[in-house]
Short mmCIF file of C-alpha atoms in Angstrom, two decimals:
data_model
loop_
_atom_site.label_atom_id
_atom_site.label_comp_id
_atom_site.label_asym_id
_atom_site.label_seq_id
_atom_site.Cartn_x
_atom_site.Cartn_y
_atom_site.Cartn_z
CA UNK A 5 1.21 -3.96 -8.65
CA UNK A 6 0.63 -1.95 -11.89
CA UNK A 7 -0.24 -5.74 -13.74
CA UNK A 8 -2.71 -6.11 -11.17
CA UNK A 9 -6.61 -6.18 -13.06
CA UNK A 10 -8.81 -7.53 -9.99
CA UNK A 11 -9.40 -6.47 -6.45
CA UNK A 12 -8.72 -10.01 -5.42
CA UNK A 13 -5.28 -10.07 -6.94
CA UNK A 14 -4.23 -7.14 -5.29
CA UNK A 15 -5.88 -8.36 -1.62
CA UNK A 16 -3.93 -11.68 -1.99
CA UNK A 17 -0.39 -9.75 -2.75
CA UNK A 18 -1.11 -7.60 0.38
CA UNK A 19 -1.63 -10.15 2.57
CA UNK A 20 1.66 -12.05 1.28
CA UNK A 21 3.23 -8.80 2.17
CA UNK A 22 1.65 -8.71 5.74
CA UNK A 23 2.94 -12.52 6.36
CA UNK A 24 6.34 -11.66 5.36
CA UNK A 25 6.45 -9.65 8.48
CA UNK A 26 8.35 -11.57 11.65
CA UNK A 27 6.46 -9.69 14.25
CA UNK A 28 3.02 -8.83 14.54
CA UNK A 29 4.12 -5.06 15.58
CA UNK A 30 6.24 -3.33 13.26
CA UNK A 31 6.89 0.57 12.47
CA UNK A 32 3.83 1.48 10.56
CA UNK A 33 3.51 4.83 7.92
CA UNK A 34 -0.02 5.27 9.23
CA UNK A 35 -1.28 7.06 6.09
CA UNK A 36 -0.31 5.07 3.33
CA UNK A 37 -2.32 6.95 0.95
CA UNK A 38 -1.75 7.31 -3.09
CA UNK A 39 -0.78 10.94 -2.85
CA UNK A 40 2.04 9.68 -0.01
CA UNK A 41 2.97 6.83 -2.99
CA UNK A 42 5.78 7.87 -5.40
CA UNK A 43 8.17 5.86 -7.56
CA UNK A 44 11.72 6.24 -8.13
CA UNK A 45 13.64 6.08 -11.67
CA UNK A 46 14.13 2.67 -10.54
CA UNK A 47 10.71 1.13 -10.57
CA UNK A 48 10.83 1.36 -6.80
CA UNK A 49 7.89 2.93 -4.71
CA UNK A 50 8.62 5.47 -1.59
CA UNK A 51 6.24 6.81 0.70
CA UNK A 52 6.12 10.11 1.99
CA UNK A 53 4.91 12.19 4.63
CA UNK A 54 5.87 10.32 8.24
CA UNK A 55 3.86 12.80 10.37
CA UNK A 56 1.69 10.02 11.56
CA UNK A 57 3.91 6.80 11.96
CA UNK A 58 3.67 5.07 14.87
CA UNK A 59 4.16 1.21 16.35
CA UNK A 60 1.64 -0.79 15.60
CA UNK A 61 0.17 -4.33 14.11
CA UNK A 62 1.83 -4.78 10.87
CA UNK A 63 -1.95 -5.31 8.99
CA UNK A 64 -2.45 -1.28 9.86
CA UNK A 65 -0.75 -0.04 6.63
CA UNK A 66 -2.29 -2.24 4.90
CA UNK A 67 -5.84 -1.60 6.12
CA UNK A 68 -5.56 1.54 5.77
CA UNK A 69 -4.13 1.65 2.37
CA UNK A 70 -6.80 -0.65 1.08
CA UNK A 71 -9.56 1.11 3.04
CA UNK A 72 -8.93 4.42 1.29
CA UNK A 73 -8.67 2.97 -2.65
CA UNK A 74 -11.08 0.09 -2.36
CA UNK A 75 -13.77 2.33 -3.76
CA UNK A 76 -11.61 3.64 -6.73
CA UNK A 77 -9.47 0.55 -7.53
CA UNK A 78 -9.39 1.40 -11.53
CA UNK A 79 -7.77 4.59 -10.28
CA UNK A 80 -5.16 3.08 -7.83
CA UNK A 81 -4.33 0.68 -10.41
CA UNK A 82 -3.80 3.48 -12.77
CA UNK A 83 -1.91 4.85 -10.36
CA UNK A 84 0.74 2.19 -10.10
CA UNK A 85 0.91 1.39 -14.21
CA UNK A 86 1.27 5.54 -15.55
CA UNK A 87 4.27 5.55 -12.64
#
């Protein structure tokens, strides 16, 4: 994610995510936000904070996650590359 430079580029890599999926409801976070984001020693990302998970269509996470940095991409993406 962190060599990600365009909007596009990170829309296309969630949506290969989503279609990995092999049913359209899966166990979803629910608030997939950056400050629920952190990485491990390995390069891996977590999420925190399960208060609001819930079954639902496997696009929510997604949706959601891209609804709430869309308007500060540079910062998500800055995000992901000082982690």
């Amino acid at each position: 994610i962190g060599d990600m430079t365009t909007l596009q580029e990170f829309y296309d890599y969630a949506l290969d995510l989503a279609e990995m999926a092999p049913s359209p409801i899966v166990f979803t976070h629910s608030d997939p936000h950056k400050g629920n984001i952190f990485k491990l020693d390995n390069g891996q990302y977590r999420l925190l904070d399960y208060d609001n998970s819930n079954i639902g269509p496997r696009i929510w996470d997604l949706i959601y996650f891209w609804n709430s940095n869309v308007q500060c991409f540079r910062t998500f993406l800055s995000f992901f590359r000082a982690r």
